[in-house]
Amino acid sequence: MDILRDTKLLVLIALFAIFGAALAVWGTYSGILLILALVVFGSLSLTWHEKHLKIAALIFIVALSLLNIGVNGVKFGIDFKGGTRIPVVLERPVDQATMSQLVNIIKERASGMSLSEVKVRAVGNTQVDVEIPSSDEGRIKLVEDILSHKGVYLGIVDGQIGVSGEHIFSKTIGPLTQDSLIRSGADWGVSFTVDRVGAETFAKAANGKADYPVYMFLDRPNDAALFYTRSEFRATMYNDSGERESLNALKAALKLDGGKNINVYILDDINFTDANSTAKPYTNKTFALISNSSAALYGQQLTEAGFVVKAVSDNSTKPTYMRSSTGVLILEKLEVAGLLSSPILSPDITTGIPGYHYAITGGVESTDPTVKAQLGRERTQYMESILKGGSLPVEISLGSRTTLPATLGEEFLNLSLIGIALSLIVISLLIGIRYMNIRATLPIVAISLAEFVILIAILGSFTIDLAAVAGILAAIGVGVDAQIVITDELLKKDEHSIEEKTEHAFEIIQTNVIVATLSMLPLLFSKLISGVVVVEILGFAISTILGSLLGYLLSRPAYAVVVEKILDIESKEKK
Amino acid sequence: MEIPNIYKMDYRLLAIAPLLLLAISLFFIPQIKLGVDFRGGTLVALDLPNKIDTVTLRDSLAAAGLQGEVRGYETAIGYKAEIEFPQSDALLKAEDLKAKFDKLLPEVTTLEIDSQQNTTKTTEYMEKRKEIEDVAKEMFVVAKMQYDSNVSSVNDIERSFSAAYKNVYSDYQDSIIGPISKNVKYTSISVRTVSPMLSASFIDTALKVGLVSAILCAIFVFLYFRIVIPSIAVIVGAVCDVVIALGAMGLFGIPLTLPSFAALLMLVGFSLDTDVLLTMRMLKRKGDPRDKAYDAMKTGITMSIMAVVSFSTLFLLAYFTHIRTYYEISAVALAGLVGDIFATWGINAVILLWYMEHRKGE
């Protein structure tokens, strides 16, 4: 066997190297990579007839699995690792799109608090489970707070509150129809209706303020001041504007009657030792909003001046400007202050007469129609979520949590592993007894072990929970079946050749795999069938389907090769 | 392991045992208990430092107004207790009211907006508004909160309704955990509440998934064998197997839950596997049908035994740890695997043999 001349084997080796490297580099996608590898090696194993290649393919996949387990580890669910599961109950059933949106928002919020490994899963279409690997009361409370946080929406015109979230009829917030969009010449738009109080408030605030922007805030900090270093500030200015103009734009956007201005200061100009300095906090809780880099330099002084320093990412303090059609520099966005958008008031609603229907429209910077439509949709959704004040598309309430101590989880895991081992041993013994042939038994055991390793590697890159373990046991038990079919077929004493018998055996196995997969597949795709993902038993479905697939693609061909060899040897021995 | 060729005799007699099993199963199927997943309600699982008297606990909970079933177990890792509460009336009522409220809300909103601009609509608006306010007041009663009638717009009603609805849920949780914490010292607690909405969506999913699964498999079988009677025989075999498994669930009190449902799906696949093995061996081979059936049976039963071994291990695991998921899956799987032996080799094989011997005769 001259390895260097054997091109196909070289191909396998190359594939192994590629997948191995990919697993090491892109650990997060390891599950999908492994499944891909399985399919690739498996297909090659089926189409290439050279026997040593079939065995090689199996060995390579096992090696990849071991590599993955070593490099990326195995993820266990809270059933085995301990932790807390918080069910988030939705106030009404939601469709798939909304559910994905909700899950993403929750994930973002959770990761924003740097909670490592927060798992968010949809349960049915009325619940989301949030799992954290900790039973610490403090952390749990933190997560619960994050989840139940509801934002306050404010639309401010020239320092006066024009619209507030509580006066908008939530059911009326929605995208503008195509007709209205065309009529107003905009690329996207959201309309909403306010109640009487809202209408009067807005009329008053918007009176005579045509071409003024409505500054839309979500969770505007009302007791805060904003600080920049000069160099930082200048770096973020609009291309043709000056420092004074930019500062004025900021101040105009951040003022609010009732002593709730967010004042803006250039740190370089402040003399902290001067008792008459204007940079003073309103209360003892006033935040000093400042970027991380500037906080490193001025944080100490600000604290001494009586501020509560809130350092945020540099991006958060970066203002986004725009010019109105009349050439005025306007602050459009400022994350740290909660300013998310600043649409301009059109003249017909600034007459002072209360109106109830409003629309916020805007354009998109793209000429490509598909991109335009996509961006338009995104902006619409974004605007809707702001108006709904909290950016959660649906009201939620937190259900009772499940807490599993880590020690208990570990015990479960140990017992489960013992169970799997026991199962393998008993099955091996029985097979040995049935065929009275050690040489036939060993390969079966080896292959079952190989299957087990591969399953753990693939499932472990997603999550191994109780259902998954049950599925693994099922896969092992059912997996042996195919080997039994092959062995029985090959041991038959009839006039068919070994090749023909192997063919027969595979026909049966193939059908079996298809049928077993067909019965579980609908569960895997339950989202398409009923809109609901049954998370609890998904692991079971995946294990059993993977087990069948694995067997068909790799273990069976490899085993058949081994058994043929054994029969060959034995018939030669007889002679 | 040499079993005599049972097909050498009048094989129709072989069908007696499976048919008996079927009859018994049909009798027990109505007794199948629905688990929390499908029935709704709450399942509380407690890990305890020491053994407790389940009867005392049940009575103390009843005294606090909670009607629940209490079960205690000794597992390999300590003591465990499970308390199951039926769906709360308060939750059911709350869901009902919510549905009514959600239906009225858009209408009332539009009317309020219209009446603000056009006073002719005001009477209609006031009527509908009273209707929705009545629903809200009912919700406040369920939530045991005070309703503040000083509201200026339906927006306010909506907000306070939401608050009341949330309150019903959190009250429910507290009402369960409170008395439990008072009466039992536990090391860990898990509360699984399945609301009416959730249980309805689970039932819906289970039915649809089961149906799609059955149809897909049936179509495949017919497409693959292309002969009517053997295909029907295969499907009959699989159906009998599932029926026997369901009967076992009724007889032994294995509840129908999401895990046991998953196991039933798996059974469909597995039982079809043995039926397909039999049919392929019989149809695509030369030789005496009775011998072929016998050969297939030897292979098939070996297969079944292996599966029985691994699920028995799961069952043992379930016994030691009392993990419900393991118990429900393994119990159903074991019942089905045993049933499969009877269904495949007793019914499917018999039909097939009859078919082949009579087909030959023509």
Short mmCIF file of C-alpha atoms in Angstrom, two decimals, chain A residues 80 90-93 123-127 166-172 193-196 356-357 395-397 399-403 405 408 411-412 415-416 419 422-423 426-427 430-431 434 466 469-470 473-474 477-478 481 484-485 488-489 492 504 507-508 511-512 514-516 518-520 522-523 526 529-530 532 534 536-537 540, chain B residues 1 47 76-77 80 98 105 109 112-113 116-117 153-155 158-159 162 165-166 173 177 187-193 197-198 201-202 204-205 208-209 212-213 216-217 220 224 258-259 262-263 265-266 268-270 272-273 276-277 280-281 284-285 295 298-299 302-303 305-307 309-311 313-314 317 321 323 325-326 329:
data_model
loop_
_atom_site.label_atom_id
_atom_site.label_comp_id
_atom_site.label_asym_id
_atom_site.label_seq_id
_atom_site.Cartn_x
_atom_site.Cartn_y
_atom_site.Cartn_z
CA PHE A 80 -26.13 18.34 33.90
CA LEU A 90 -45.41 36.10 26.50
CA GLU A 91 -48.72 37.81 26.90
CA ARG A 92 -49.96 36.39 23.64
CA PRO A 93 -48.87 33.80 21.06
CA VAL A 123 -40.67 27.27 23.87
CA GLY A 124 -43.83 26.84 21.88
CA ASN A 125 -44.98 30.18 20.60
CA THR A 126 -45.90 31.64 23.95
CA GLN A 127 -42.77 31.29 25.98
CA GLU A 166 -48.04 56.25 27.30
CA HIS A 167 -50.26 58.39 25.08
CA ILE A 168 -49.77 56.40 21.93
CA PHE A 169 -52.35 53.75 21.16
CA SER A 170 -50.07 50.75 20.95
CA LYS A 171 -52.34 48.94 18.55
CA THR A 172 -52.08 51.76 16.04
CA THR A 193 -52.32 57.55 16.71
CA VAL A 194 -52.32 59.41 20.00
CA ASP A 195 -55.09 59.98 22.51
CA ARG A 196 -56.57 63.33 23.43
CA TYR A 356 -54.38 62.48 16.24
CA HIS A 357 -52.68 60.68 13.41
CA GLU A 395 -45.36 42.15 26.73
CA ILE A 396 -43.69 39.60 28.93
CA SER A 397 -43.89 38.34 32.45
CA GLY A 399 -42.42 32.68 35.26
CA SER A 400 -41.12 30.60 38.10
CA ARG A 401 -37.61 29.52 37.74
CA THR A 402 -35.98 26.13 37.91
CA THR A 403 -32.75 25.97 39.81
CA PRO A 405 -27.51 22.85 41.88
CA LEU A 408 -26.93 17.37 41.44
CA GLU A 411 -24.48 13.25 39.63
CA PHE A 412 -27.02 12.96 36.86
CA LEU A 415 -25.05 8.15 36.27
CA SER A 416 -26.04 8.76 32.66
CA GLY A 419 -25.74 3.88 31.95
CA LEU A 422 -23.39 -0.43 30.71
CA SER A 423 -25.56 -0.50 27.65
CA VAL A 426 -24.32 -5.71 27.61
CA ILE A 427 -24.96 -5.30 23.92
CA LEU A 430 -25.14 -10.44 23.69
CA ILE A 431 -23.75 -10.09 20.22
CA ARG A 434 -25.46 -14.71 19.41
CA LEU A 466 -31.56 14.98 29.10
CA VAL A 469 -28.71 11.54 26.32
CA ALA A 470 -31.87 9.48 25.92
CA LEU A 473 -28.86 5.54 24.18
CA ALA A 474 -31.55 4.99 21.58
CA GLY A 477 -29.30 0.38 20.66
CA VAL A 478 -30.76 0.86 17.23
CA ASP A 481 -29.21 -3.33 14.42
CA ILE A 484 -26.74 -7.36 12.87
CA VAL A 485 -28.46 -7.21 9.52
CA ASP A 488 -26.72 -12.24 9.38
CA GLU A 489 -26.70 -11.67 5.69
CA LYS A 492 -25.98 -17.03 5.32
CA HIS A 504 -28.77 -7.10 -0.01
CA GLU A 507 -30.66 -2.33 0.67
CA ILE A 508 -32.38 -3.25 3.89
CA THR A 511 -34.63 1.53 3.76
CA ASN A 512 -34.48 1.30 7.52
CA ILE A 514 -34.94 6.34 5.55
CA VAL A 515 -37.95 5.14 7.49
CA ALA A 516 -36.46 5.88 10.90
CA LEU A 518 -38.89 10.04 8.16
CA SER A 519 -40.69 9.29 11.38
CA MET A 520 -38.59 11.71 13.44
CA PRO A 522 -41.44 16.12 11.32
CA LEU A 523 -40.48 16.70 14.94
CA SER A 526 -42.17 21.18 13.82
CA ILE A 529 -45.63 22.34 10.67
CA SER A 530 -47.15 24.10 13.61
CA VAL A 532 -43.62 25.71 17.37
CA VAL A 534 -40.50 21.64 20.88
CA GLU A 536 -37.59 19.77 25.30
CA ILE A 537 -37.39 16.81 22.97
CA PHE A 540 -33.89 13.32 21.25
CA MET B 1 -30.31 -19.81 20.48
CA ASP B 47 -34.80 17.50 45.94
CA ALA B 76 -29.60 6.92 44.09
CA ILE B 77 -28.73 10.50 44.87
CA LYS B 80 -37.10 13.50 45.68
CA LYS B 98 -57.44 38.17 27.74
CA LEU B 105 -59.31 46.43 21.90
CA THR B 109 -59.31 52.09 19.92
CA GLU B 112 -62.07 56.40 20.56
CA ILE B 113 -60.01 57.96 17.80
CA GLN B 116 -62.37 62.47 19.19
CA GLN B 117 -62.84 63.95 15.77
CA SER B 153 -58.36 56.73 27.47
CA VAL B 154 -58.44 53.13 26.44
CA ASN B 155 -54.66 53.27 26.56
CA GLU B 158 -54.89 48.53 28.30
CA ARG B 159 -51.96 49.23 30.56
CA SER B 162 -51.75 44.08 31.30
CA TYR B 165 -52.86 39.86 33.84
CA LYS B 166 -49.22 39.71 34.86
CA GLN B 173 -46.40 31.23 41.20
CA ILE B 177 -44.08 28.27 46.11
CA THR B 187 -32.23 21.64 48.51
CA SER B 188 -33.44 22.46 45.05
CA ILE B 189 -36.77 23.23 43.48
CA SER B 190 -37.94 23.24 39.92
CA VAL B 191 -41.30 24.60 38.90
CA ARG B 192 -42.69 23.87 35.51
CA THR B 193 -45.89 25.73 34.77
CA MET B 197 -51.94 28.67 25.88
CA LEU B 198 -48.79 26.61 26.00
CA SER B 201 -49.90 24.75 21.37
CA PHE B 202 -48.20 21.52 22.48
CA ASP B 204 -51.62 21.15 18.39
CA THR B 205 -47.99 20.45 17.55
CA LYS B 208 -49.82 17.80 13.49
CA VAL B 209 -46.34 16.30 13.79
CA VAL B 212 -47.27 14.35 9.08
CA SER B 213 -44.98 11.60 10.36
CA LEU B 216 -44.76 10.50 5.22
CA CYS B 217 -44.00 6.96 6.35
CA PHE B 220 -42.76 5.96 1.49
CA TYR B 224 -41.05 1.54 -2.09
CA LEU B 258 -43.62 15.47 25.24
CA PRO B 259 -40.87 12.89 25.90
CA ALA B 262 -41.15 11.58 21.07
CA ALA B 263 -40.70 7.93 22.03
CA LEU B 265 -42.61 8.70 17.08
CA MET B 266 -39.40 6.75 17.37
CA VAL B 268 -43.13 4.20 14.47
CA GLY B 269 -39.72 4.28 12.82
CA PHE B 270 -38.40 1.28 14.66
CA LEU B 272 -41.47 -0.02 10.48
CA ASP B 273 -37.82 -1.10 10.38
CA VAL B 276 -39.59 -3.59 6.26
CA LEU B 277 -36.87 -6.13 7.01
CA MET B 280 -37.87 -7.16 1.88
CA ARG B 281 -36.55 -10.56 2.80
CA LYS B 284 -36.95 -10.03 -2.84
CA ARG B 285 -35.56 -13.44 -2.19
CA ASP B 295 -34.78 -16.28 8.88
CA LYS B 298 -34.16 -14.51 13.75
CA THR B 299 -32.54 -11.32 12.52
CA THR B 302 -31.96 -10.04 17.61
CA MET B 303 -32.42 -6.44 16.55
CA ILE B 305 -33.38 -7.52 21.81
CA MET B 306 -30.51 -5.08 21.36
CA ALA B 307 -32.86 -2.15 21.40
CA VAL B 309 -31.19 -3.76 26.19
CA SER B 310 -30.32 -0.15 25.63
CA PHE B 311 -33.76 1.11 26.62
CA THR B 313 -30.54 0.61 30.67
CA LEU B 314 -32.30 3.94 30.23
CA LEU B 317 -31.17 4.97 34.92
CA THR B 321 -32.24 9.06 39.25
CA ILE B 323 -35.43 11.76 35.89
CA THR B 325 -37.60 12.35 30.76
CA TYR B 326 -35.65 9.11 30.95
CA ILE B 329 -39.02 7.69 26.97
#
